[in-house]
Amino acid sequence: MRNTLPVIIAFLAGIAMVISFFFNPERTVLGTFQENLLQWVTIVGGFTLVLGVFSIVRVNARAVSRRSDGWFYKLATVISVFAMAIPSIMPTSANSAFGKVFYSIFPISWAGAFGTGPDSIYDWLFNYVDSPMMETMFATLAFYIASAAYRAFRARSAEETLLLITACLVMLWRVPIGEALLRSIDVRIPDYINMFVMNGFNLSVQRGIIIGAALGMASMSLRILLGIERTYMGKG
Amino acid sequence: MKKILRSDIIRIVTLTLFITGFFAISISAQTAEDPIFRTDRIAIFIFLLIFSSAVLLYTNWAKKGKELFVRKIPGIAAVEEAVGRATEMGKPVLFIPGIADVEDIETIAGLSILGRVAKIVAAYGTPLSVPVRYPMVLAAGQEVVEQAYLEVNHHDAYDPDTVRYVAGEQFAYTATVNGWMMREKPAANIYMGAFFAESLLLAETGNAAGAIQIAGTARPEQLPFFIAACDYTLMGEELYAASSYLSREPLLLGGLKGQDFVKLLIIIAILIGIILALFNVGGWYNDIFNVS
């Protein structure tokens, strides 16, 4: 039963979603069912967040208690989790039952610091700590692209030389100064790159991969629906 | 063989007639202003029928013992080699099942491959680390890995923190995993699932850490990054085939063959389209495949 029940649920939910795709959601109960199903996913996801917090605290707290290498970074992680979470779930007014109890202990002037609104602790941490760090990480991508390109574009064989030349042309075409340079040689070159390289070779290969991936996706979905593929549950 | 073929064809024709009949009744019952059935999606429905029939037919043949040939995929074959290398070096294996949630089919494919990898890792006694971005993936991943350890009778070696939640933010997750890679220097990094802008950040760091890297994703825009930075890359459909390929189970391989058959039909359809377009008479043919 432990193995069969999830397969039955997956089958029924999957079939309902497939059938509802072909029916008008306003004329059949399937539309409502589909909406409900997607809401359930969100609700279940909310509950599993507790598992995530539990996992992050357990792994990092253990490292801190053992004073393993870099334990202070792990301590910072645990503190950050609670520093973001606790102020955001605190009441922002004394209207609710929890709010009344909370603000009978703490001054009501603290209300503005809680919740997720403007000028709250959460908002401040998000705008001035979280967001700049994310942007910094994203910005480093440029350097990674340069090092990856250096390794990828090496003219060791005829195919690699062709790739290198094509990449150089596309890179030139993508920047204004490069496009101006190409146009100065022949005004049609940028259009040819767009037509043959981007909308020709590149697009056709991408479509080939997309068609293959879509078929693979459909095949896997079918195997899951019919209970043939159970490896995602650890079975088989 | 002929008997098998005949009975399968009869079953598929019956099923097709039943479903088509059901939808025909639905179509006839609908009014033009507010239809029940989405007639604009009829092409997808027919494709779904053909596709399902092909996959089920080949799966059934595989069940009945028909030998199915599946071409060698070097990236998947390298998984065992990578784990073996990690075992020899006494270093961990890093597995990332993508950074999408469990409702994404690529993540499910990643988890399926994780199950196979975890079995090899458990058998060799190699440390495994699976950082995840979503709590639902955490729950599913823990179940998959624990089951793998159970199946090779090494449950006592299973650590519940093998699969661990790292961060919900894309780049916070990337920073944590990159930091871990540079500190722990894993011998093998396996990336299987949905990846976005962090694909190159992860793969380049893994390369700098000296790990053998195998990646697989169905997202064409991330493939060049993986190809540039990884030793092996599974492209598109290969990601979905990996689990079946690693298991060598005839039932799962049957699905792959069915998929190949439909691919052949699509190639034929594209060729017909090209020929019709060359003679400038392909308008009606194009409309068949135009769905909202």
Short mmCIF file of C-alpha atoms in Angstrom, two decimals, chain A residues 2 18-28 41 44-45 48-53 55-56 58-60 62 69 73-74 77 126 130 133-135 137-138 140-141 143-149 151-152 206 208-224 226 228-236, chain B residues 22-23 26 31 34-38 41 44-45 47-48 51-52 55-56 59 103 105 108-109 111-112 116 119 135-136 138-139 142-144 147 151 159-161 164-166 169 171-172 174-175 178 183 197 200-201 204-205 207 218 220 223 225 228-229 235-237 240 243-244 249 251-252 255-256 259 262-263 266 270:
data_model
loop_
_atom_site.label_atom_id
_atom_site.label_comp_id
_atom_site.label_asym_id
_atom_site.label_seq_id
_atom_site.Cartn_x
_atom_site.Cartn_y
_atom_site.Cartn_z
CA ARG A 2 2.92 2.34 0.84
CA VAL A 18 -4.16 16.12 -18.91
CA ILE A 19 -7.92 15.86 -19.51
CA SER A 20 -8.59 19.35 -18.16
CA PHE A 21 -6.16 20.72 -20.77
CA PHE A 22 -8.61 19.68 -23.51
CA PHE A 23 -11.77 20.98 -21.85
CA ASN A 24 -13.15 24.44 -21.27
CA PRO A 25 -12.45 25.11 -17.56
CA GLU A 26 -15.60 27.25 -17.26
CA ARG A 27 -17.92 24.50 -18.52
CA THR A 28 -16.60 21.53 -16.55
CA VAL A 41 0.79 22.11 -4.26
CA VAL A 44 2.05 21.48 0.74
CA GLY A 45 5.08 23.56 -0.33
CA THR A 48 7.65 21.65 3.69
CA LEU A 49 9.37 25.00 4.34
CA VAL A 50 9.53 23.93 7.98
CA LEU A 51 11.55 20.89 6.84
CA GLY A 52 13.94 23.21 5.00
CA VAL A 53 14.47 25.46 8.03
CA SER A 55 17.54 20.99 7.81
CA ILE A 56 19.51 24.24 7.51
CA ARG A 58 20.47 21.17 12.10
CA VAL A 59 23.36 20.97 9.61
CA ASN A 60 24.83 24.35 10.55
CA ARG A 62 26.03 20.80 14.39
CA ASP A 69 36.30 24.69 9.95
CA TYR A 73 30.13 31.37 8.77
CA LYS A 74 27.63 28.67 9.68
CA THR A 77 23.87 31.52 8.34
CA PHE A 126 16.51 42.53 1.80
CA ASP A 130 20.45 40.26 0.50
CA MET A 133 24.96 40.07 -2.37
CA MET A 134 22.78 38.42 -5.03
CA GLU A 135 23.76 41.09 -7.55
CA MET A 137 27.14 36.88 -7.34
CA PHE A 138 25.36 37.51 -10.62
CA THR A 140 30.78 37.54 -11.24
CA LEU A 141 29.17 35.59 -14.07
CA PHE A 143 34.36 36.64 -15.36
CA TYR A 144 33.19 33.02 -15.47
CA ILE A 145 31.97 33.50 -19.05
CA ALA A 146 35.39 34.90 -20.01
CA SER A 147 37.27 31.93 -18.52
CA ALA A 148 34.82 29.39 -20.02
CA ALA A 149 35.05 31.09 -23.44
CA ARG A 151 38.73 27.24 -22.83
CA ALA A 152 35.91 26.59 -25.29
CA GLN A 206 17.92 24.64 -30.59
CA GLY A 208 16.01 19.96 -32.47
CA ILE A 209 17.03 19.89 -28.82
CA ILE A 210 13.69 21.36 -27.72
CA ILE A 211 11.67 18.78 -29.72
CA GLY A 212 13.79 15.94 -28.29
CA ALA A 213 13.49 17.33 -24.76
CA ALA A 214 9.72 17.77 -25.11
CA LEU A 215 9.35 14.15 -26.24
CA GLY A 216 11.56 12.99 -23.39
CA MET A 217 9.48 15.03 -20.98
CA ALA A 218 6.21 13.60 -22.33
CA SER A 219 7.60 10.07 -22.26
CA MET A 220 8.79 10.44 -18.68
CA SER A 221 5.45 11.97 -17.63
CA LEU A 222 3.65 9.01 -19.19
CA ARG A 223 5.93 6.52 -17.43
CA ILE A 224 5.28 8.29 -14.11
CA LEU A 226 1.36 4.72 -15.43
CA ILE A 228 6.32 2.38 -14.78
CA GLU A 229 8.88 4.92 -13.56
CA ARG A 230 9.02 5.01 -9.74
CA THR A 231 12.62 6.00 -9.24
CA TYR A 232 11.59 9.52 -8.17
CA MET A 233 10.11 7.87 -5.05
CA GLY A 234 13.25 5.85 -4.51
CA LYS A 235 11.64 2.67 -5.87
CA GLY A 236 12.68 0.52 -8.79
CA PHE B 22 -15.65 9.91 -25.99
CA PHE B 23 -14.27 13.14 -27.36
CA SER B 26 -18.21 15.73 -26.24
CA THR B 31 -22.40 24.73 -28.58
CA ASP B 34 -19.35 28.18 -25.26
CA PRO B 35 -17.80 24.83 -26.19
CA ILE B 36 -16.97 22.10 -23.66
CA PHE B 37 -14.15 20.63 -25.69
CA ARG B 38 -11.22 22.75 -26.86
CA ARG B 41 -6.28 21.66 -29.23
CA ILE B 44 -2.30 18.01 -29.54
CA PHE B 45 -4.91 15.42 -28.55
CA PHE B 47 -0.48 13.64 -31.09
CA LEU B 48 -0.96 12.55 -27.47
CA PHE B 51 2.64 9.18 -28.67
CA SER B 52 1.03 7.26 -25.78
CA VAL B 55 5.34 4.31 -25.80
CA LEU B 56 2.87 1.72 -24.44
CA THR B 59 6.88 -0.95 -23.22
CA GLU B 103 6.79 20.10 -9.83
CA ILE B 105 9.74 17.37 -14.64
CA ILE B 108 11.97 14.61 -11.18
CA ALA B 109 14.38 13.33 -13.84
CA LEU B 111 15.84 12.77 -8.63
CA SER B 112 15.48 9.57 -10.65
CA ARG B 116 20.76 5.40 -9.40
CA LYS B 119 22.95 3.16 -5.18
CA PRO B 135 12.15 21.93 0.78
CA MET B 136 9.90 19.67 -1.36
CA LEU B 138 14.66 17.96 0.10
CA ALA B 139 11.89 15.61 1.25
CA GLN B 142 16.02 12.21 1.26
CA GLU B 143 13.48 9.48 0.47
CA VAL B 144 15.29 8.56 -2.77
CA GLN B 147 15.85 3.94 -0.29
CA GLU B 151 18.44 -1.50 -1.44
CA ASP B 159 23.36 10.08 6.77
CA PRO B 160 20.08 12.06 6.78
CA ASP B 161 22.09 15.22 6.06
CA ARG B 164 20.34 19.12 2.74
CA TYR B 165 18.47 22.35 2.23
CA VAL B 166 20.84 25.18 1.45
CA GLU B 169 17.60 32.23 -3.20
CA PHE B 171 22.57 32.98 -5.89
CA ALA B 172 22.70 32.30 -2.15
CA THR B 174 25.13 29.02 -5.74
CA ALA B 175 27.47 30.81 -3.32
CA ASN B 178 30.61 26.99 -4.76
CA ARG B 183 36.67 23.72 0.53
CA ALA B 197 22.03 31.63 -14.74
CA LEU B 200 28.22 28.39 -15.44
CA LEU B 201 29.04 29.63 -11.93
CA GLU B 204 33.34 26.68 -13.69
CA THR B 205 33.93 26.45 -9.94
CA ASN B 207 36.26 22.77 -12.98
CA ALA B 218 16.86 20.18 -21.09
CA PRO B 220 19.14 24.78 -24.58
CA LEU B 223 23.80 23.78 -22.56
CA PHE B 225 27.90 26.66 -20.52
CA ALA B 228 32.31 24.44 -22.09
CA ALA B 229 32.92 23.64 -18.43
CA MET B 235 21.51 17.24 -23.88
CA GLY B 236 17.73 17.56 -23.75
CA GLU B 237 16.10 14.15 -24.02
CA TYR B 240 15.11 11.97 -19.30
CA SER B 243 17.51 6.97 -15.38
CA SER B 244 16.18 4.28 -17.75
CA GLU B 249 15.22 -2.20 -17.05
CA LEU B 251 10.17 -1.65 -19.14
CA LEU B 252 11.87 1.74 -18.95
CA GLY B 255 9.51 3.97 -23.23
CA LEU B 256 12.70 5.27 -24.84
CA GLN B 259 9.87 8.02 -27.97
CA VAL B 262 7.59 9.27 -32.49
CA LYS B 263 10.75 11.21 -33.25
CA ILE B 266 8.18 14.02 -36.48
CA ILE B 270 9.07 18.01 -41.01
#
